[in-house]
Each structure stands twice: as C-alpha cells, then as structure tokens.
Amino acid sequence: MNNSNFRGSILIVDDVPANIAVLLDFLTESGFRTFVAENGDSAIEQIQYSAPDLILLDIMMPGLDGFETCRLIKQNPVTNDIPVIFMSSLSETVDKVRGFEVGAVDYITKPIQHEEVLARVNTHITLKNLREEMQKTNEKLEQRVSERTNELRNALEEVNRLKKQLEEENIYLKEEIKSDHNFDEIISNDPEIIKILNKITQVAETDSTVLILGETGTGKELFSRAVHSSSKRKNKSLVKVNCASLPANLIESELFGHEKGAFTGALAKKIGRFELADGGTIFLDEIGDLPLELQSKLLRVLQEGEFERLGNPHTVKVDVRVVAATNRDLKKEIEEGKFRQDLYYRLNVFPVTIPPLNRRINDIPLLARHFVDKYSRKTGRIINSIPNSVINSLKSYNWPGNVRELENVIERAVILSSDGKLQIDDSIPAISGRPVTRPEGIKLKDVEKAHILSILEESNWIIDGPRGTAKKLGLAPSTLRDKMKRLGIMRPK
C-alpha cells in the first residue's frame, strides 16, 4: 500500500472468516490499513495497541456480542472517541436503537455492499478527523488566549507597579527634594551657630564632602539643607537617606537600586537614591549606622562616582555631592571595627559639629516662639504670650533630646494651653517647675538618667512608636537604646 494514499486504519471484528477476508481485501485496496479480530475479547485487546481510526463491528458473535463489546469500548476513556459502525443482518428498529444507545455511530446491513461500506467509512473517518482538527485548533486557540491573557495581565501588573513606583518617587521627591530651604530656617543668635553658618557658606560653593556631627535632635538635616541651598546644585535634587531607619537588607537597594528579579520580592526595576540625586546632593543621615559590608561600595561612589545596581553588572556613573551626618563617635566606631577608616577620612573632608541645645540656651526663647507660632497655626490655638516663668523653666532643663525634644514639648504645651498663655505639661518636673528633690553634688548624667527612667515608666517601657519613650524625648529609638546602655538603664524584671 502506498503511504501517500493512506486514508486511515480500520479494525474489522467478525466471527466469520469469509466476511473478514472480503472486507480485508477491499479496504486494503481502497487505501486503508486494516486489522482483524474474530471476537469481542480479541477486539478489545487489539484496540489497546493498534488504536484504529474506525471499527467495523459484527453484532452476532459468540462470547461478547457486538453490543457489549461496543459498550466496553465506549467506557474506556482511551478508546471512547473511536467511531464504531455495526455490521448486522438484523433489521429490527429496536436493535438499531440499542446499538446507538451503547455508542455506535452507524449501521451497515448484511450482506455487505462495497460501495455502502466505503461511503460510510469515509464519512465517519472524515468526521473524526475534522473533530480532532477542531479540538486541536480549539486547544491552540485556548492556549493562545490564555497566553495573551497572562501577557496582558502581566503587562497590566507591570504598568500598575511602575505607576505605583512613580507615585512613590513623586511623593518622595515632593517631601525630600526641596531647593527653597535656606538659613532662615535655622533659628539662632548663638555665636557658635553663626560661625558654623559662615563656614557652610564657604564650603557650599565647592563639591567637597561635608560631615555634620552632633547629638540627635540638634537639627543636622537643616544644616545639610543649608549646604545644598547655598551651592551651585541648589536647582537640582536634595535626596535624603536615613541609614538608621532602613532595614539592613534594604539599604543597598535604596542607595543603589535594583533590577527586576534581582532578589526575592524585586518585582520591578528600582532607581536608587544616588541616581535620583544625580547632579544634586545626597544627605546620608546617621551614616554611622551604615552596615560595614556596604561601606566599601559607598567609598567607591565617593572616590569614583560609580556603582552597580543589584542584579546588573553595568556600571552607573553619577555626579553627586555627599553630605553625611551622625550622632556617633566615628573614631570610636573605627577602633571597634564597626566603621572603615578610609571611609571616615573620605567623609571627614569638611567636618561641622552642631552644639547641643544645652550649650545654646539663649536660643531657647527664639525656638520656643518659633514652635509656638508653628503649632498655633496647625492646631488653631491662639497663644499670645510665653510667661517668663515658662522660659526660665525651659532654659533650666538639660534637653537630652535637643531641639527635637523642645519642639515636641512645645507642641504638647500648645495643645494643652488656655487663656492665650503657654502652659508646660507637668509630666517633666524640670520643665514644669514642679519641685524636684536632688541630692547634693548630683551629676548631669544622673539627671538625664532619672528623666529617661521617668518617661520610660510613664510609657510602660515602650521605646518605639508614636506613644513610645523615644518619641516623647525627641530621640531616635536607636539613640535612646544607646543612651540606656551607656547610662546602665535596664527594664526591671
């Protein structure tokens, strides 16, 4: 048989050898591959490995008759798609109905007529092929629709991610990138502060790295903005990074960015803060908290002006002026192996030390008035005067949280005050003027320790959060923990 004329495969099932012989010769000559079985059991066995395109099935056979054989074929999910044509001399309608009920598609009446057999076989094999082609087409179409749906879903998710990322960057830029800050925001008549501002005016004109040193709450960020707003980069971005507030595993991504898929959870490309600050200034607050493993990468940016994003070997070049700040003793950190000496030298090109508030007590009335005006506008309260007794109490307090703590105290006082006069909350005796019993020769650190303990107890020893001790003292939680460790403060068991 010529394969080019192959029209399909047929299994002939009949218990009469003469019938098989006639059909075998005719169908083979007509281009079909034929198989034979003499009974139902043999037919079911052959179907498992021959997989014919059609079955010609005699009804009246010993053992399994045609009806039962057909029923078993249709029950098997592997063979139930094969069309079955019954061959029978039975002409009763009830027999034909029964044949269709068990799954047959057609009948051929004996004695066999070749033309009838050929017509019916061709029809049902063609129909089977068409069904299979349609099924394949539908499967391909469904697969393509599914693929396109997934592509569109992924594209939409990517658009939404990029939109969200852009919104976050815009929010960040609105909050952090400001070019209109100047020295007017630094409230001071203190000679030391004025001297610092004169130095900043001189260094701002250069691209030199500035290191701002000082306790938490002294306003180091304001001085960094003063550097930027007085520089030739003032019309570009000022980008802030708080190295203490970012989780250690996210700092590198925040500083230098990452590519999509660079690590688990990196669902989209992220532009790092150094790229956002290109052409402008980056303020690295709490630089002493930068993990040691990232300090070498920062050193490279300072020296070469280049870095790689996470997940991308391509080198990114940037032109960024760096202003860093810390409340830590970096020399001590170097001795303890927590800070690189070469990075320190690179940052310490132009150091500026901001004095704590207790060394500039003459600024307290100015700052108090500034914060009273600020929070009066925010709260709608009218505060016309600050009594001298309040000013004296404010000036007599040590202010471990510096200007930030003063601002918090004034904000609370504005909320609680009435009759147009500022009244200080009595939760801090040293400020409120409430009598405090102190032993002779008490040291400053003992006063600070006692005050921190009182606020810790008031806050139920909660350090973080909006009602925590750190917030009330105007300190960063990490700074408060450092002070507690230094002063030997431990929560009672």
Coordinates of C-alpha atoms in Angstrom, one line a residue:
M1 CA 0.0 0.0 0.0
N2 CA 1.3 3.4 -0.9
N3 CA 1.6 5.6 2.2
S4 CA 0.7 8.7 0.1
N5 CA -2.7 7.1 -0.5
F6 CA -3.2 6.1 3.2
R7 CA -6.7 7.0 4.3
G8 CA -6.8 5.7 7.8
S9 CA -6.8 2.5 9.9
I10 CA -9.8 0.1 10.4
L11 CA -10.3 -2.8 12.8
I12 CA -12.7 -5.5 11.4
V13 CA -14.4 -7.6 14.1
D14 CA -16.4 -10.6 12.8
D15 CA -16.5 -14.3 13.7
V16 CA -17.0 -15.4 10.1
P17 CA -13.6 -15.6 8.3
A18 CA -15.2 -15.2 4.8
N19 CA -16.6 -11.9 5.8
I20 CA -13.3 -10.8 7.2
A21 CA -11.5 -11.8 4.0
V22 CA -13.8 -9.9 1.7
L23 CA -13.6 -6.7 3.7
L24 CA -9.9 -7.0 4.3
D25 CA -9.1 -7.2 0.6
F26 CA -11.5 -4.5 -0.4
L27 CA -10.5 -1.9 2.3
T28 CA -6.8 -2.6 1.8
E29 CA -7.1 -1.9 -1.9
S30 CA -9.1 1.2 -1.1
G31 CA -6.1 2.6 0.8
F32 CA -6.9 1.7 4.4
R33 CA -4.6 -0.1 6.9
T34 CA -6.7 -3.0 8.3
F35 CA -6.6 -5.1 11.4
V36 CA -8.8 -8.1 12.2
A37 CA -10.3 -9.7 15.3
E38 CA -12.6 -12.8 15.5
N39 CA -14.4 -11.9 18.7
G40 CA -15.1 -9.1 21.2
D41 CA -12.3 -10.1 23.6
S42 CA -9.7 -10.1 20.9
A43 CA -11.0 -6.7 19.6
I44 CA -10.7 -5.0 22.9
E45 CA -7.2 -6.4 23.3
Q46 CA -6.1 -5.2 19.8
I47 CA -7.5 -1.7 20.3
Q48 CA -5.1 -1.1 23.2
Y49 CA -2.1 -1.1 20.8
S50 CA -3.4 -0.6 17.3
A51 CA -5.6 2.5 18.0
P52 CA -7.6 2.3 14.8
D53 CA -9.4 5.3 13.3
L54 CA -12.7 3.3 13.0
I55 CA -14.1 -0.1 14.0
L56 CA -16.4 -2.3 11.8
L57 CA -18.1 -4.5 14.5
D58 CA -20.3 -7.5 13.9
I59 CA -23.2 -7.8 16.4
M60 CA -23.9 -11.6 16.5
M61 CA -20.8 -13.2 17.9
P62 CA -20.1 -15.9 20.4
G63 CA -18.9 -14.7 23.8
L64 CA -19.0 -10.9 23.9
D65 CA -21.6 -9.8 21.3
G66 CA -21.2 -6.6 19.4
F67 CA -23.4 -4.5 21.8
E68 CA -21.3 -5.5 24.9
T69 CA -18.1 -5.0 23.0
C70 CA -19.1 -1.6 21.9
R71 CA -20.2 -0.7 25.5
L72 CA -16.8 -1.7 26.9
I73 CA -15.0 0.3 24.2
K74 CA -17.0 3.4 25.0
Q75 CA -16.5 3.1 28.7
N76 CA -12.7 3.2 28.3
P77 CA -11.6 6.9 28.1
V78 CA -8.6 5.8 25.9
T79 CA -10.9 4.3 23.2
N80 CA -14.2 6.1 23.6
D81 CA -13.5 8.5 20.7
I82 CA -13.1 5.7 18.1
P83 CA -16.3 5.6 15.9
V84 CA -18.0 2.2 15.8
I85 CA -20.1 1.0 12.8
F86 CA -22.2 -2.1 13.4
M87 CA -22.5 -4.8 10.7
S88 CA -25.6 -6.9 11.0
S89 CA -28.4 -8.6 9.2
L90 CA -30.7 -7.5 11.9
S91 CA -33.2 -5.0 10.6
E92 CA -35.3 -4.5 13.7
T93 CA -35.5 -0.9 14.8
V94 CA -35.1 -1.9 18.4
D95 CA -31.7 -3.4 17.6
K96 CA -30.6 -0.3 15.9
V97 CA -31.7 1.9 18.7
R98 CA -29.9 -0.3 21.2
G99 CA -26.7 0.0 19.0
F100 CA -26.9 3.8 19.1
E101 CA -27.5 3.7 22.9
V102 CA -24.2 1.8 23.5
G103 CA -22.3 4.3 21.4
A104 CA -22.4 3.2 17.7
V105 CA -22.4 5.9 15.0
D106 CA -23.9 3.9 12.1
Y107 CA -25.1 0.6 10.7
I108 CA -24.2 -1.4 7.7
T109 CA -26.7 -4.1 6.7
K110 CA -25.5 -7.5 5.6
P111 CA -25.0 -8.7 3.0
I112 CA -22.2 -6.2 2.7
Q113 CA -22.2 -3.8 -0.3
H114 CA -18.7 -2.4 -1.0
E115 CA -20.0 1.0 -2.1
E116 CA -22.1 1.4 1.1
V117 CA -19.1 0.3 3.3
L118 CA -16.7 2.7 1.5
A119 CA -19.2 5.7 1.7
R120 CA -19.9 5.2 5.4
V121 CA -16.3 4.5 6.4
N122 CA -15.1 7.6 4.5
T123 CA -17.8 9.8 6.1
H124 CA -17.1 8.8 9.7
I125 CA -13.3 8.9 9.4
T126 CA -13.6 12.3 7.8
L127 CA -15.9 13.4 10.6
K128 CA -13.5 12.0 13.2
N129 CA -10.5 13.8 11.6
L130 CA -12.5 17.1 11.5
R131 CA -13.4 16.7 15.2
E132 CA -9.7 16.1 16.1
E133 CA -8.6 19.0 14.0
M134 CA -11.2 21.2 15.5
Q135 CA -10.2 20.1 19.0
K136 CA -6.6 20.8 18.3
T137 CA -7.5 24.2 16.9
N138 CA -9.6 24.9 19.9
E139 CA -6.8 23.8 22.3
K140 CA -4.3 26.0 20.4
L141 CA -6.8 28.9 20.5
E142 CA -7.4 28.4 24.2
Q143 CA -3.7 28.2 24.8
R144 CA -3.1 31.4 22.8
V145 CA -5.9 33.2 24.5
S146 CA -4.5 32.0 27.9
E147 CA -1.0 33.2 26.9
R148 CA -2.3 36.5 25.7
T149 CA -4.4 36.9 28.8
N150 CA -1.4 36.2 31.0
E151 CA 0.7 38.6 28.9
L152 CA -1.9 41.3 29.3
R153 CA -2.3 40.6 33.0
N154 CA 1.5 40.7 33.5
A155 CA 1.7 43.9 31.4
L156 CA -1.1 45.4 33.5
E157 CA 0.6 44.4 36.7
E158 CA 3.9 45.9 35.4
V159 CA 2.1 49.1 34.5
N160 CA 0.5 49.3 37.9
R161 CA 3.8 48.5 39.6
L162 CA 5.5 51.2 37.6
K163 CA 2.7 53.6 38.3
K164 CA 2.9 52.9 42.0
Q165 CA 6.7 53.2 41.9
L166 CA 6.4 56.6 40.0
E167 CA 3.8 57.8 42.6
E168 CA 6.1 56.8 45.4
E169 CA 9.0 58.5 43.8
N170 CA 6.9 61.6 43.2
I171 CA 5.8 61.6 46.9
Y172 CA 9.4 61.2 47.9
L173 CA 10.6 64.0 45.6
K174 CA 7.9 66.3 47.0
E175 CA 8.8 65.6 50.5
E176 CA 12.6 65.2 50.2
I177 CA 13.7 67.2 47.2
K178 CA 13.4 70.9 48.2
S179 CA 15.5 73.7 46.9
D180 CA 13.9 76.6 48.7
H181 CA 15.4 75.9 52.2
N182 CA 17.9 78.5 53.4
F183 CA 19.5 79.8 56.6
D184 CA 16.2 81.4 57.7
E185 CA 15.0 78.0 59.0
I186 CA 17.9 77.8 61.4
I187 CA 16.7 79.8 64.4
S188 CA 19.7 81.0 66.4
N189 CA 21.6 84.0 67.7
D190 CA 24.3 81.8 69.2
P191 CA 27.8 82.9 68.1
E192 CA 28.9 79.3 67.6
I193 CA 25.9 78.6 65.2
I194 CA 26.6 81.8 63.3
K195 CA 30.2 80.8 62.9
I196 CA 29.1 77.4 61.6
L197 CA 26.8 79.1 59.1
N198 CA 29.7 81.2 57.8
K199 CA 31.7 78.0 57.3
I200 CA 28.8 76.4 55.5
T201 CA 28.6 79.4 53.1
Q202 CA 32.3 78.9 52.2
V203 CA 32.2 75.1 51.7
A204 CA 28.8 75.2 49.9
E205 CA 30.4 76.7 46.8
T206 CA 32.6 73.6 46.4
D207 CA 31.8 70.0 45.8
S208 CA 33.6 68.9 48.9
T209 CA 32.0 66.2 51.2
V210 CA 30.6 67.7 54.4
L211 CA 30.3 65.6 57.6
I212 CA 27.8 67.1 60.1
L213 CA 28.4 65.8 63.7
G214 CA 26.1 66.3 66.7
E215 CA 23.6 64.7 69.0
T216 CA 20.2 63.5 67.9
G217 CA 17.7 66.3 67.6
T218 CA 20.2 69.2 67.0
G219 CA 18.9 69.8 63.5
K220 CA 21.6 68.2 61.4
E221 CA 19.2 67.9 58.5
L222 CA 18.6 71.6 58.4
F223 CA 22.3 72.3 58.2
S224 CA 22.6 69.8 55.3
R225 CA 19.8 71.7 53.5
A226 CA 21.7 74.9 54.1
V227 CA 24.7 73.4 52.4
H228 CA 22.6 72.4 49.4
S229 CA 20.6 75.6 49.1
S230 CA 23.8 77.7 49.1
S231 CA 25.5 75.6 46.5
K232 CA 25.6 75.6 42.7
R233 CA 23.5 72.5 42.9
K234 CA 20.5 74.2 44.6
N235 CA 18.3 73.8 41.5
K236 CA 18.8 70.1 41.5
S237 CA 17.7 67.4 43.9
L238 CA 18.4 67.1 47.6
V239 CA 17.8 63.4 48.4
K240 CA 17.7 62.2 52.0
V241 CA 18.6 58.7 53.2
N242 CA 18.3 57.8 56.9
C243 CA 20.7 54.9 57.3
A244 CA 19.3 54.0 60.8
S245 CA 15.7 53.7 59.7
L246 CA 16.2 51.3 56.8
P247 CA 16.4 47.5 57.4
A248 CA 19.9 46.3 56.7
N249 CA 18.8 44.1 53.8
L250 CA 17.2 47.0 52.0
I251 CA 19.8 49.7 52.4
E252 CA 21.8 48.7 49.4
S253 CA 18.7 48.6 47.2
E254 CA 17.6 52.0 48.5
L255 CA 21.0 53.6 47.9
F256 CA 21.9 52.0 44.5
G257 CA 18.7 50.5 43.2
H258 CA 18.0 47.0 41.8
E259 CA 16.8 45.3 38.6
K260 CA 13.6 43.3 38.4
G261 CA 14.2 39.8 39.8
A262 CA 17.5 40.7 41.5
F263 CA 16.2 39.1 44.7
T264 CA 13.0 37.7 46.1
G265 CA 10.4 40.5 46.1
A266 CA 12.2 42.6 43.4
L267 CA 9.1 42.8 41.2
A268 CA 10.2 45.8 39.3
K269 CA 13.3 47.8 38.5
K270 CA 14.0 50.4 41.2
I271 CA 16.0 53.6 40.8
G272 CA 18.3 54.1 43.8
R273 CA 18.7 57.3 45.8
F274 CA 22.2 58.1 44.3
E275 CA 20.6 58.1 40.8
L276 CA 17.8 60.3 42.0
A277 CA 20.4 62.7 43.3
D278 CA 22.4 62.8 40.1
G279 CA 23.5 66.4 39.6
G280 CA 22.4 67.3 43.1
T281 CA 23.1 66.5 46.7
I282 CA 22.5 63.3 48.8
F283 CA 22.2 63.6 52.5
L284 CA 23.2 60.4 54.3
D285 CA 21.8 60.8 57.8
E286 CA 23.0 58.5 60.6
I287 CA 26.0 57.4 58.4
G288 CA 27.4 55.7 61.5
D289 CA 24.6 53.1 61.2
L290 CA 25.6 52.0 57.7
P291 CA 26.4 48.3 57.6
L292 CA 30.1 47.5 57.3
E293 CA 29.6 45.5 54.1
L294 CA 28.1 48.5 52.3
Q295 CA 30.8 51.0 53.4
S296 CA 33.2 49.9 50.7
K297 CA 30.5 50.4 48.0
L298 CA 29.9 53.9 49.4
L299 CA 33.6 54.6 49.4
R300 CA 33.7 53.7 45.7
V301 CA 30.9 56.2 44.9
L302 CA 32.7 58.9 46.8
Q303 CA 36.0 58.2 45.1
E304 CA 35.0 57.2 41.6
G305 CA 31.4 58.4 41.2
E306 CA 30.2 55.0 40.1
F307 CA 28.4 51.8 41.3
E308 CA 26.3 48.9 40.0
R309 CA 22.6 48.3 40.6
L310 CA 21.8 45.0 42.3
G311 CA 21.3 42.4 39.6
N312 CA 23.0 44.4 36.8
P313 CA 26.8 44.3 36.2
H314 CA 26.6 47.6 34.1
T315 CA 28.4 50.5 35.9
V316 CA 26.3 53.6 36.6
K317 CA 28.0 56.9 36.7
V318 CA 26.7 59.7 38.9
D319 CA 27.7 63.3 39.8
V320 CA 26.5 63.6 43.4
R321 CA 27.7 65.9 46.3
V322 CA 27.6 64.0 49.6
V323 CA 26.6 65.5 52.9
A324 CA 26.7 63.0 55.8
A325 CA 25.6 63.2 59.4
T326 CA 26.0 61.1 62.5
N327 CA 25.5 61.3 66.3
R328 CA 28.1 58.6 66.8
D329 CA 31.8 58.9 67.6
L330 CA 33.2 57.5 64.4
K331 CA 36.7 57.3 65.7
K332 CA 35.5 55.0 68.5
E333 CA 33.5 53.1 65.9
I334 CA 36.7 52.6 63.8
E335 CA 38.5 51.3 66.9
E336 CA 35.7 48.8 67.5
G337 CA 35.9 47.6 63.9
K338 CA 32.4 49.0 63.0
F339 CA 33.4 51.7 60.6
R340 CA 36.0 51.8 57.9
Q341 CA 38.9 54.2 58.5
D342 CA 39.3 55.0 54.8
L343 CA 35.6 55.9 54.5
Y344 CA 35.9 58.1 57.6
Y345 CA 38.8 60.1 56.0
R346 CA 36.8 60.4 52.8
L347 CA 33.7 61.8 54.7
N348 CA 35.7 64.0 57.1
V349 CA 36.8 66.4 54.4
F350 CA 34.9 69.3 56.0
P351 CA 33.5 68.4 59.5
V352 CA 30.9 70.6 61.1
T353 CA 29.9 70.0 64.8
I354 CA 26.5 71.2 65.8
P355 CA 26.4 72.1 69.6
P356 CA 23.6 70.6 71.7
L357 CA 20.7 72.8 72.9
N358 CA 22.0 72.9 76.5
R359 CA 25.1 74.8 75.1
R360 CA 23.0 77.5 73.4
I361 CA 20.3 78.2 76.0
N362 CA 19.9 81.8 74.8
D363 CA 18.3 80.3 71.6
I364 CA 15.6 78.6 73.6
P365 CA 13.2 81.7 73.7
L366 CA 13.6 82.1 70.0
L367 CA 13.0 78.5 69.3
A368 CA 10.1 78.3 71.7
R369 CA 8.4 81.3 70.0
H370 CA 9.0 79.7 66.6
F371 CA 7.4 76.4 67.6
V372 CA 4.5 78.2 69.3
D373 CA 3.7 80.0 66.1
K374 CA 4.1 76.9 64.1
Y375 CA 1.8 74.7 66.1
S376 CA -0.7 77.5 66.8
R377 CA -1.3 77.7 63.1
K378 CA -1.6 73.9 62.8
T379 CA -4.0 73.5 65.8
G380 CA -5.9 76.7 65.5
R381 CA -4.9 77.7 69.1
I382 CA -4.2 81.3 69.9
I383 CA -1.1 81.7 72.1
N384 CA -0.3 85.4 72.7
S385 CA 2.4 85.1 75.3
I386 CA 5.0 82.9 76.8
P387 CA 5.4 83.7 80.5
N388 CA 8.9 84.3 81.8
S389 CA 8.5 81.5 84.3
V390 CA 8.0 79.1 81.4
I391 CA 11.0 80.5 79.6
N392 CA 13.1 80.1 82.7
S393 CA 11.9 76.5 83.2
L394 CA 12.7 75.7 79.6
K395 CA 16.2 77.2 80.0
S396 CA 16.9 75.3 83.1
Y397 CA 16.2 71.9 81.6
N398 CA 19.0 69.8 80.2
W399 CA 17.3 68.8 76.9
P400 CA 18.8 65.4 76.2
G401 CA 16.6 65.3 73.0
N402 CA 17.8 68.8 71.9
V403 CA 15.7 70.9 69.6
R404 CA 13.5 68.0 68.6
E405 CA 12.5 67.4 72.2
L406 CA 11.9 71.1 72.7
E407 CA 9.6 71.1 69.6
N408 CA 7.7 68.1 71.0
V409 CA 7.3 69.7 74.4
I410 CA 6.0 73.0 72.8
E411 CA 3.6 71.1 70.5
R412 CA 2.1 69.4 73.6
A413 CA 2.0 72.6 75.5
V414 CA 0.2 74.5 72.7
I415 CA -2.5 71.8 72.7
L416 CA -2.9 71.9 76.5
S417 CA -2.7 75.7 76.9
S418 CA -5.6 78.0 77.5
D419 CA -6.2 81.7 78.1
G420 CA -3.7 82.7 75.4
K421 CA -0.7 81.8 77.6
L422 CA 1.7 78.9 77.1
Q423 CA 1.5 76.3 79.8
I424 CA 4.0 73.5 80.2
D425 CA 2.8 70.0 80.9
D426 CA 3.8 68.8 84.4
S427 CA 4.9 65.4 83.2
I428 CA 8.5 66.7 83.1
P429 CA 9.2 68.3 86.5
A430 CA 12.4 70.0 85.4
I431 CA 10.4 72.0 82.7
S432 CA 7.1 72.5 84.6
G433 CA 8.8 74.0 87.6
R434 CA 7.4 71.3 89.9
P435 CA 9.8 70.8 92.9
V436 CA 12.3 68.1 92.4
T437 CA 14.4 66.7 95.3
R438 CA 18.0 66.3 94.3
P439 CA 20.9 65.2 96.4
E440 CA 24.0 67.4 96.8
G441 CA 26.6 67.1 94.1
I442 CA 24.3 65.3 91.6
K443 CA 25.9 64.8 88.2
L444 CA 24.4 65.8 84.8
K445 CA 24.2 62.2 83.7
D446 CA 22.3 61.3 86.8
V447 CA 19.7 63.9 86.0
E448 CA 19.5 62.6 82.4
K449 CA 19.2 59.0 83.7
A450 CA 16.4 60.0 86.1
H451 CA 14.5 61.8 83.4
I452 CA 14.7 59.0 80.9
L453 CA 13.6 56.5 83.6
S454 CA 10.6 58.6 84.4
I455 CA 9.5 58.8 80.8
L456 CA 10.1 55.1 80.3
E457 CA 7.9 54.3 83.3
E458 CA 5.3 56.7 82.0
S459 CA 5.4 54.9 78.6
N460 CA 5.3 51.5 80.2
W461 CA 8.8 50.9 78.9
I462 CA 7.7 51.1 75.3
I463 CA 10.5 52.7 73.2
D464 CA 9.3 52.7 69.6
G465 CA 6.0 54.0 68.2
P466 CA 4.0 57.3 68.4
R467 CA 3.5 56.9 72.1
G468 CA 6.9 55.4 72.9
T469 CA 9.6 57.0 75.0
A470 CA 11.8 57.9 72.1
K471 CA 9.0 59.9 70.5
K472 CA 8.4 61.8 73.8
L473 CA 12.1 62.5 74.3
G474 CA 12.6 63.6 70.6
L475 CA 15.1 60.8 70.1
A476 CA 15.6 58.2 67.5
P477 CA 14.9 54.7 69.1
S478 CA 18.5 53.6 68.3
T479 CA 19.9 56.7 70.1
L480 CA 17.7 56.1 73.1
R481 CA 18.8 52.5 73.3
D482 CA 22.5 53.7 73.1
K483 CA 21.8 56.2 76.0
M484 CA 20.1 53.5 78.1
K485 CA 23.1 51.2 77.6
R486 CA 25.6 53.9 78.4
L487 CA 23.6 55.0 81.5
G488 CA 23.0 51.4 82.7
I489 CA 19.2 51.6 82.3
M490 CA 17.5 48.2 82.2
R491 CA 13.9 47.3 82.4
P492 CA 13.1 45.8 85.9
K493 CA 12.1 42.1 85.8

